[in-house]
PDB file of C-alpha atoms in Angstrom:
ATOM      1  CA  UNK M 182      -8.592   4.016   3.120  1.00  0.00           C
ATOM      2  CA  UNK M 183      -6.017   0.800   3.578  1.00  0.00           C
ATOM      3  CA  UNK M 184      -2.283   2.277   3.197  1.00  0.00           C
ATOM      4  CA  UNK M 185      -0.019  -0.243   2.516  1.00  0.00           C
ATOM      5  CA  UNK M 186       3.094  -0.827   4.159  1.00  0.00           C
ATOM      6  CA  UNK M 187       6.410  -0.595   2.595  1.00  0.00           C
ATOM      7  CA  UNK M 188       9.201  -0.547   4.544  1.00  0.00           C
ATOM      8  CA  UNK M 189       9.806  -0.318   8.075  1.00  0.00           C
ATOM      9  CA  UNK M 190      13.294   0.734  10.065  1.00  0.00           C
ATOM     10  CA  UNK M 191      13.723   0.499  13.470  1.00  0.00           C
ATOM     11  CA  UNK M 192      14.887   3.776  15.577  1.00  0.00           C
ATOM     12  CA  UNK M 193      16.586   4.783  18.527  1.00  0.00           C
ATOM     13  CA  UNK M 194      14.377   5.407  21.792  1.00  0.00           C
ATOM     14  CA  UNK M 195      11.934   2.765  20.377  1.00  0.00           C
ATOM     15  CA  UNK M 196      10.700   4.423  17.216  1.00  0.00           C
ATOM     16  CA  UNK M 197      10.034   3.141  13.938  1.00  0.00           C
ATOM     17  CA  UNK M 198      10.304   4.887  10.344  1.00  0.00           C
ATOM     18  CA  UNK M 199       7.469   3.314   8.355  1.00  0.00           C
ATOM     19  CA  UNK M 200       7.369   3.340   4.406  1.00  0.00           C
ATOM     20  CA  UNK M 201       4.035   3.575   3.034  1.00  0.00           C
ATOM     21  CA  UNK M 202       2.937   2.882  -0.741  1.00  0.00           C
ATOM     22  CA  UNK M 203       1.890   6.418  -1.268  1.00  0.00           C
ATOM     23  CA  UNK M 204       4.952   7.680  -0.576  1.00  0.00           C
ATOM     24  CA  UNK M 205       4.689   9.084   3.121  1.00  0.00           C
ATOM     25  CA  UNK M 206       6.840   8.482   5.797  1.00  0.00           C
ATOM     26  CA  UNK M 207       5.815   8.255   9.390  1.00  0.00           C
ATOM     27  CA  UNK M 208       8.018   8.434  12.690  1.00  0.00           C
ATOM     28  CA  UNK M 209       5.948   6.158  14.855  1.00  0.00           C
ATOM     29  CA  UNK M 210       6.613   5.990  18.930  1.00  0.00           C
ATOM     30  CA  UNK M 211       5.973   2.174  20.402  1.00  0.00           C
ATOM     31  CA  UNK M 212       6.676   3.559  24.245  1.00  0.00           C
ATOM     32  CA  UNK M 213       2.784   4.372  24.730  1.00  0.00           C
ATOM     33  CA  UNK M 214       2.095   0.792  23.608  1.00  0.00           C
ATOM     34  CA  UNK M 215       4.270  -0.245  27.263  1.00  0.00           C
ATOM     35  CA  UNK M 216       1.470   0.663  29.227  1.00  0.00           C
ATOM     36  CA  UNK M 217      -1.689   0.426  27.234  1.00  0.00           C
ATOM     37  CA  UNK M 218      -0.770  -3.561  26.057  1.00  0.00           C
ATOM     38  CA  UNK M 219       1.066  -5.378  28.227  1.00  0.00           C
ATOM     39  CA  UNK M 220       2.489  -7.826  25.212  1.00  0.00           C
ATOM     40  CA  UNK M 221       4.891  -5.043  24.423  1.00  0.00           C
ATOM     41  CA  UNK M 222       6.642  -4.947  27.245  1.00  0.00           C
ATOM     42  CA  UNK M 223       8.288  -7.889  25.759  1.00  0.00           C
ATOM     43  CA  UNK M 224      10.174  -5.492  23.192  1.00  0.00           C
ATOM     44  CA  UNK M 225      11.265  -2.997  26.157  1.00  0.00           C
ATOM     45  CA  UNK M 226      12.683  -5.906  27.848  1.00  0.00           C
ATOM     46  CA  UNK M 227      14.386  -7.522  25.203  1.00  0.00           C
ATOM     47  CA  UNK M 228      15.509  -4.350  23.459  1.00  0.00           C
ATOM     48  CA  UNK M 229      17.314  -6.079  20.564  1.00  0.00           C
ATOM     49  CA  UNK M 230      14.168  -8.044  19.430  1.00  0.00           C
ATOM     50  CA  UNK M 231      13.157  -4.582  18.832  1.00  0.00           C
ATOM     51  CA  UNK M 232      15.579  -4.608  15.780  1.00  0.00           C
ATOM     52  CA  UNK M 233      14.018  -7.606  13.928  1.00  0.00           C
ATOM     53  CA  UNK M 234      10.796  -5.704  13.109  1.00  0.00           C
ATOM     54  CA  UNK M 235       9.566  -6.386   9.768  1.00  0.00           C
ATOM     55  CA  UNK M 236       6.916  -5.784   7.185  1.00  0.00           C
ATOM     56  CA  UNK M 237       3.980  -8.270   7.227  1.00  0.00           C
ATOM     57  CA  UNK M 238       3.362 -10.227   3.764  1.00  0.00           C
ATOM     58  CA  UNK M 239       1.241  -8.116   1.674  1.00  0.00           C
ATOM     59  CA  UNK M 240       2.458  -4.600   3.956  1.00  0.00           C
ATOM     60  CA  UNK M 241      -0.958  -4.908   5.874  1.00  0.00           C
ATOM     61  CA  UNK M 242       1.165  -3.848   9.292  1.00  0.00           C
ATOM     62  CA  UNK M 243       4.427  -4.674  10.461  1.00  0.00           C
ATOM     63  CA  UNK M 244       5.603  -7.592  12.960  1.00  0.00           C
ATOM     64  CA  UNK M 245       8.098  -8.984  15.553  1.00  0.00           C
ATOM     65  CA  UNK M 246       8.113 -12.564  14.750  1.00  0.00           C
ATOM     66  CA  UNK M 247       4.773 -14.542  15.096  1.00  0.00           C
ATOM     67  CA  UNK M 248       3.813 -12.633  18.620  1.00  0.00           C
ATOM     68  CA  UNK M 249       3.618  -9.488  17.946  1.00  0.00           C
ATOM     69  CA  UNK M 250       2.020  -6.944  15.735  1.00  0.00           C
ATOM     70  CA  UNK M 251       0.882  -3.546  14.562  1.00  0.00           C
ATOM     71  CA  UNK M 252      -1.629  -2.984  11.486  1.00  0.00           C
ATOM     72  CA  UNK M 253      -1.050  -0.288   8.755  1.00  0.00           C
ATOM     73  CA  UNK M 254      -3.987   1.914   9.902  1.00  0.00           C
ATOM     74  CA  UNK M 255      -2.313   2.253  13.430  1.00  0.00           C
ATOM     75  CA  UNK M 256       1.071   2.950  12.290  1.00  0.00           C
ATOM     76  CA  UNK M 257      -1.010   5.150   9.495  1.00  0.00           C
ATOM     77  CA  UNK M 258      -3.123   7.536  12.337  1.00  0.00           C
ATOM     78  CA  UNK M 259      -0.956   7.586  15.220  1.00  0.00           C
ATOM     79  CA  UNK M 260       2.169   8.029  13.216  1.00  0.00           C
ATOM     80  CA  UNK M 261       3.598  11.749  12.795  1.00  0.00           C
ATOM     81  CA  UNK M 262       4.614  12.132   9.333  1.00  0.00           C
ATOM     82  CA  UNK M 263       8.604  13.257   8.366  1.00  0.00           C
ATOM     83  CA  UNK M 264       9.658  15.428   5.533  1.00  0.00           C
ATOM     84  CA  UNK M 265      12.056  13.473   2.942  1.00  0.00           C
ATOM     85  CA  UNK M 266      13.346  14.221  -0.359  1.00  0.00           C
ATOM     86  CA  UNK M 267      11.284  11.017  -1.140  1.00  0.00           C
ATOM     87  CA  UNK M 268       7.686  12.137  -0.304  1.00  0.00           C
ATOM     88  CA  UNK M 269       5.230  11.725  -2.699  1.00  0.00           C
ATOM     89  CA  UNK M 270       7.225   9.367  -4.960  1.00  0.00           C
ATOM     90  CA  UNK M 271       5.791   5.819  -5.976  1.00  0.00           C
ATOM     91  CA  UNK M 272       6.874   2.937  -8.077  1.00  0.00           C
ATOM     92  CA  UNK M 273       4.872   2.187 -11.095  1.00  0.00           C
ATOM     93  CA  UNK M 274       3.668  -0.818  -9.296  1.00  0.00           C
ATOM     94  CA  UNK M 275       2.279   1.085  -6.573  1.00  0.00           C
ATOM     95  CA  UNK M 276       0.626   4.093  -8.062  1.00  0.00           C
ATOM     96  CA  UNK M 277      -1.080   1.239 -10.657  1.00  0.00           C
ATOM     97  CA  UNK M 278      -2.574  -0.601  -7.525  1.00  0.00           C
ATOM     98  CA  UNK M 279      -3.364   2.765  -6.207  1.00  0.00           C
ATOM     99  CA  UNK M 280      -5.311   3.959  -9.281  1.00  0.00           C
ATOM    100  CA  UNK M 281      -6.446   0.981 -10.522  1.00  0.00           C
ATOM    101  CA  UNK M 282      -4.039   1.382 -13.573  1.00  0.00           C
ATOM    102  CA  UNK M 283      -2.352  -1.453 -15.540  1.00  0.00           C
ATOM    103  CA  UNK M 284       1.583  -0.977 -15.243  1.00  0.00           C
ATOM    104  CA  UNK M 285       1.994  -0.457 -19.266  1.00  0.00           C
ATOM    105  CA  UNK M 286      -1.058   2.057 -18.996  1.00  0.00           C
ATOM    106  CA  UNK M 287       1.759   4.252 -17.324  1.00  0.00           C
ATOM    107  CA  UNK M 288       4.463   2.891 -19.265  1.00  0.00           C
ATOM    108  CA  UNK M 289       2.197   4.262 -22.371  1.00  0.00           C
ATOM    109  CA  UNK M 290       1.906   7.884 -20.463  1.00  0.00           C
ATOM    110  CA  UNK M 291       5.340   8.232 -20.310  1.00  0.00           C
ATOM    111  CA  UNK M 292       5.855   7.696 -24.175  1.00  0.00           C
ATOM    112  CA  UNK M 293       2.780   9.632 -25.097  1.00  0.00           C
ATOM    113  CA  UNK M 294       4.327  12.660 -22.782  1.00  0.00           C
ATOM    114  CA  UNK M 295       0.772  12.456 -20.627  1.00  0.00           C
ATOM    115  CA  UNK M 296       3.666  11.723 -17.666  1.00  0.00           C
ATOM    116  CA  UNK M 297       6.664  13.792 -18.755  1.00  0.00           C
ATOM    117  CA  UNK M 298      10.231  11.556 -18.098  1.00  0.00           C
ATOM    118  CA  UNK M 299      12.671  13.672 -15.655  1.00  0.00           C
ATOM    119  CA  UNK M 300       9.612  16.033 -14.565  1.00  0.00           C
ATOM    120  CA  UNK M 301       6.750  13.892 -13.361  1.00  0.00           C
ATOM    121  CA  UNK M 302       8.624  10.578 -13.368  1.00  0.00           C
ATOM    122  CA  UNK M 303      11.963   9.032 -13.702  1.00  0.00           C
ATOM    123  CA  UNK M 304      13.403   5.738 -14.329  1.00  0.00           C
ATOM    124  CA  UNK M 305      15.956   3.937 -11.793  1.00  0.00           C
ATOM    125  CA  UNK M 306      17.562   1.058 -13.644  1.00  0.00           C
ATOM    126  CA  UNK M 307      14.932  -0.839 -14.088  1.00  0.00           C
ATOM    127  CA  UNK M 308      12.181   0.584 -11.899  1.00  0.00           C
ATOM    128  CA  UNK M 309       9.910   3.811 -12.726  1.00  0.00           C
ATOM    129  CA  UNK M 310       9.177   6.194 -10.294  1.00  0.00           C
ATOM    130  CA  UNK M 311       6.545   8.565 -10.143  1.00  0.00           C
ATOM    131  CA  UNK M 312       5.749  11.247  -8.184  1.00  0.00           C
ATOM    132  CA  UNK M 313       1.793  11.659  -6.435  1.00  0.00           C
ATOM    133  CA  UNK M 314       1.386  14.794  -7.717  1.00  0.00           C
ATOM    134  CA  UNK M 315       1.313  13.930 -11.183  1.00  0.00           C
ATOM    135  CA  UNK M 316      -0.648  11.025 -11.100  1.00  0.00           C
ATOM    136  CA  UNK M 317      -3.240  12.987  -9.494  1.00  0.00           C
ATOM    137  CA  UNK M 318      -3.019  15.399 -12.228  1.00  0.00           C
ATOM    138  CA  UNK M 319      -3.184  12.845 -14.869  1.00  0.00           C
ATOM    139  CA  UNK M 320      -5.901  10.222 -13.296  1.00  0.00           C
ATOM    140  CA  UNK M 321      -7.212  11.811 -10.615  1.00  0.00           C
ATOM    141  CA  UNK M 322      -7.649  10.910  -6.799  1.00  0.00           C
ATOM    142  CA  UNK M 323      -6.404   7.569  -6.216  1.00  0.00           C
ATOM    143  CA  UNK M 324      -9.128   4.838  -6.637  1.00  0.00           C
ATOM    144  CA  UNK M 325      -8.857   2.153  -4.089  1.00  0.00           C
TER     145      UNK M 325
END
């Protein structure tokens, strides 16, 4: 399964909090990465290049400028997943790509009290969130 990355924050002791579309975050350690490829030594020499990490177009992986790289389904496996008060919660956008759901199919839920507002989603200005559990309840396991 492809898990799309979000957002990414860099860490002290060269570790990265990684956003991903389902709502997880993982702590992930680059330190092993020293030794097994030598390319990221670079980072470990030039600590604050470590900083300027950022999320690839389209959140397939994360980068460091045009050299170096890490793809979601690393960062996905060999990360070790935190507790937040965020887990499990998704933008509209997201859990629609996820399911294979139209944005106003959700939009519809909500109004129809299939998604219940303040229980199983909530609105943020402009932006609706939602939280996994109910969209598996509603539509099942996610599609893609």
């Amino acid at each position: 399964m492809f898990h799309k990355v979000k957002s990414v924050s860099p860490l002290p002791d060269y570790k990265l909090s990684v956003g991903f579309s389902e709502g997880v975050v993982k702590l992930y350690d680059i330190k092993p990465l020293f030794e097994k490829i030598p390319a990221f030594n670079y980072l470990k020499e030039h600590p604050e290049e470590f900083a300027c990490v950022s999320v690839d177009v389209g959140g397939y992986g994360i980068i460091w400028g045009d050299e170096l790289d890490l793809s979601c389904d690393e960062l996905w496996e060999h990360g070790e997943q935190v507790s937040t008060p965020f887990d499990g919660l998704m933008s509209f956008g997201d859990a629609s790509e996820l399911w294979g759901l139209s944005e106003s199919t959700l939009r519809k839920a909500v109004s129809y009290g299939k998604l219940v507002n303040g229980v199983d989603v909530c609105k943020f200005g402009k932006q609706w969130v939602v939280s996994k559990a109910a969209m598996k309840r509603a539509y099942g396991e996610i599609k893609r």
